[in-house]
């Protein structure tokens, strides 16, 4: 049981490039989330999903897109990367009606 | 908008000291408050609190919630260098699809 996995672990992008951060969970959780964490700022919710085919915006969605075609996968797409998107990105998942979220190991992204 | 304020944001203690971390919150239709520990990687779950006055305990860590005064305390006794981490507090609202609003974290450094 791998839990929540994320790829890649690290990435450097040039301004204007695009990329997809991958997230997969094998716990059959319905709910999945994407956060970004900037130094000293806690975690900010970007997007979340309550099941396959259903996604919604979080606190800081601008510049990102998501899709949820299966229960297991919840990729995060960055279009036209900007330096403000330099951050550590965490994916998480949870059971319905259980607030505990289980986090992946994170992706450290630098945009230069 | 849900609000979580943690204090102190940063502290340095010596091994063996006791640490008390504070988390105050404002949330509409409170459901639960969660504490996570974050070392140089993904946050890991510590406690979920839903009822006032009931202490949750795990080894040298304990936590309690006051729903009247809207705060929680996380205590760490007999601190060890392995307790060095960021401690994140988050709140969950009813009907919120398990979304969590995080505070900025309490950074604890334990020196030998």
Short mmCIF file of N, CA, C and O in Angstrom, two decimals, chain B residues 6-7 18-23 33-37 46-47 49 56-58 60-65 71-77 86-89 106 108:
data_model
loop_
_atom_site.label_atom_id
_atom_site.label_comp_id
_atom_site.label_asym_id
_atom_site.label_seq_id
_atom_site.Cartn_x
_atom_site.Cartn_y
_atom_site.Cartn_z
N UNK B 6 -1.73 30.60 14.54
CA UNK B 6 -0.89 29.81 15.43
C UNK B 6 0.16 30.70 16.07
O UNK B 6 0.67 31.63 15.47
N UNK B 7 0.47 30.37 17.33
CA UNK B 7 1.53 31.10 18.03
C UNK B 7 2.22 30.17 19.03
O UNK B 7 1.59 29.21 19.52
N UNK B 18 9.56 21.55 28.08
CA UNK B 18 8.16 21.35 27.65
C UNK B 18 7.77 22.49 26.73
O UNK B 18 8.11 23.65 26.97
N UNK B 19 7.08 22.14 25.66
CA UNK B 19 6.64 23.12 24.66
C UNK B 19 5.12 23.17 24.64
O UNK B 19 4.46 22.12 24.69
N UNK B 20 4.58 24.38 24.57
CA UNK B 20 3.13 24.56 24.43
C UNK B 20 2.87 25.40 23.18
O UNK B 20 3.35 26.53 23.07
N UNK B 21 2.14 24.83 22.25
CA UNK B 21 1.82 25.51 20.99
C UNK B 21 0.33 25.85 20.98
O UNK B 21 -0.50 25.05 21.41
N UNK B 22 0.04 27.05 20.48
CA UNK B 22 -1.33 27.55 20.50
C UNK B 22 -1.92 27.67 19.09
O UNK B 22 -1.21 28.04 18.15
N UNK B 23 -3.21 27.39 19.00
CA UNK B 23 -3.92 27.52 17.74
C UNK B 23 -5.29 28.09 18.02
O UNK B 23 -6.10 27.47 18.72
N UNK B 33 -10.76 19.97 14.51
CA UNK B 33 -9.46 20.64 14.46
C UNK B 33 -8.41 19.54 14.42
O UNK B 33 -8.49 18.56 15.16
N UNK B 34 -7.43 19.72 13.54
CA UNK B 34 -6.40 18.71 13.36
C UNK B 34 -5.02 19.30 13.57
O UNK B 34 -4.77 20.46 13.25
N UNK B 35 -4.13 18.49 14.11
CA UNK B 35 -2.71 18.83 14.23
C UNK B 35 -1.89 17.87 13.37
O UNK B 35 -2.12 16.65 13.39
N UNK B 36 -0.94 18.45 12.64
CA UNK B 36 -0.01 17.68 11.83
C UNK B 36 1.42 18.07 12.21
O UNK B 36 1.67 19.20 12.62
N UNK B 37 2.34 17.11 12.04
CA UNK B 37 3.76 17.38 12.21
C UNK B 37 4.42 17.33 10.84
O UNK B 37 4.18 16.38 10.06
N UNK B 46 -1.27 13.96 13.49
CA UNK B 46 -1.05 13.73 14.91
C UNK B 46 -2.38 13.49 15.63
O UNK B 46 -2.58 12.45 16.23
N UNK B 47 -3.27 14.49 15.59
CA UNK B 47 -4.51 14.41 16.36
C UNK B 47 -5.65 15.03 15.58
O UNK B 47 -5.46 15.97 14.81
N UNK B 49 -9.38 16.62 16.85
CA UNK B 49 -10.16 16.97 18.04
C UNK B 49 -11.52 17.46 17.59
O UNK B 49 -11.62 18.34 16.71
N UNK B 56 -6.39 14.48 24.00
CA UNK B 56 -5.87 13.38 23.18
C UNK B 56 -4.38 13.27 23.48
O UNK B 56 -3.68 14.28 23.60
N UNK B 57 -3.89 12.04 23.59
CA UNK B 57 -2.51 11.84 24.01
C UNK B 57 -1.84 10.77 23.16
O UNK B 57 -2.45 9.75 22.83
N UNK B 58 -0.59 11.04 22.81
CA UNK B 58 0.20 10.04 22.11
C UNK B 58 1.64 10.19 22.57
O UNK B 58 2.33 11.13 22.15
N UNK B 60 4.59 11.50 24.31
CA UNK B 60 4.89 12.78 24.98
C UNK B 60 4.07 13.94 24.42
O UNK B 60 4.21 15.06 24.88
N UNK B 61 3.24 13.67 23.43
CA UNK B 61 2.42 14.72 22.83
C UNK B 61 0.99 14.61 23.34
O UNK B 61 0.47 13.50 23.50
N UNK B 62 0.39 15.76 23.57
CA UNK B 62 -1.02 15.78 23.96
C UNK B 62 -1.65 17.05 23.42
O UNK B 62 -0.96 18.04 23.15
N UNK B 63 -2.98 17.01 23.27
CA UNK B 63 -3.67 18.15 22.72
C UNK B 63 -5.08 18.24 23.30
O UNK B 63 -5.67 17.22 23.66
N UNK B 64 -5.57 19.46 23.39
CA UNK B 64 -6.90 19.66 23.92
C UNK B 64 -7.56 20.79 23.16
O UNK B 64 -6.89 21.65 22.60
N UNK B 65 -8.88 20.77 23.13
CA UNK B 65 -9.67 21.74 22.37
C UNK B 65 -10.62 22.48 23.30
O UNK B 65 -11.20 21.87 24.21
N UNK B 71 -10.00 27.68 20.67
CA UNK B 71 -8.56 27.46 20.54
C UNK B 71 -8.21 26.02 20.92
O UNK B 71 -9.01 25.30 21.54
N UNK B 72 -7.01 25.65 20.53
CA UNK B 72 -6.46 24.35 20.88
C UNK B 72 -5.01 24.54 21.30
O UNK B 72 -4.34 25.50 20.88
N UNK B 73 -4.55 23.62 22.14
CA UNK B 73 -3.15 23.61 22.59
C UNK B 73 -2.54 22.26 22.26
O UNK B 73 -3.19 21.22 22.43
N UNK B 74 -1.32 22.30 21.77
CA UNK B 74 -0.53 21.08 21.59
C UNK B 74 0.67 21.16 22.54
O UNK B 74 1.42 22.13 22.49
N UNK B 75 0.78 20.17 23.41
CA UNK B 75 1.90 20.12 24.35
C UNK B 75 2.88 19.01 23.98
O UNK B 75 2.46 17.91 23.60
N UNK B 76 4.14 19.33 24.12
CA UNK B 76 5.18 18.32 23.95
C UNK B 76 6.04 18.35 25.22
O UNK B 76 6.64 19.38 25.54
N UNK B 77 6.08 17.24 25.94
CA UNK B 77 6.88 17.18 27.17
C UNK B 77 8.20 16.46 26.89
O UNK B 77 8.32 15.71 25.92
N UNK B 86 7.88 21.56 11.95
CA UNK B 86 6.80 22.54 11.91
C UNK B 86 5.52 21.81 12.31
O UNK B 86 5.22 20.73 11.78
N UNK B 87 4.77 22.39 13.25
CA UNK B 87 3.51 21.80 13.68
C UNK B 87 2.38 22.64 13.09
O UNK B 87 2.28 23.84 13.33
N UNK B 88 1.56 21.98 12.29
CA UNK B 88 0.49 22.66 11.57
C UNK B 88 -0.85 22.37 12.23
O UNK B 88 -1.15 21.23 12.57
N UNK B 89 -1.62 23.42 12.39
CA UNK B 89 -2.98 23.32 12.91
C UNK B 89 -3.94 23.60 11.76
O UNK B 89 -3.68 24.50 10.93
N UNK B 106 3.76 26.27 13.60
CA UNK B 106 4.68 26.59 14.70
C UNK B 106 5.99 25.87 14.40
O UNK B 106 6.01 24.63 14.39
N UNK B 108 9.33 24.55 15.56
CA UNK B 108 10.00 24.20 16.82
C UNK B 108 11.38 23.65 16.52
O UNK B 108 11.52 22.74 15.70
#
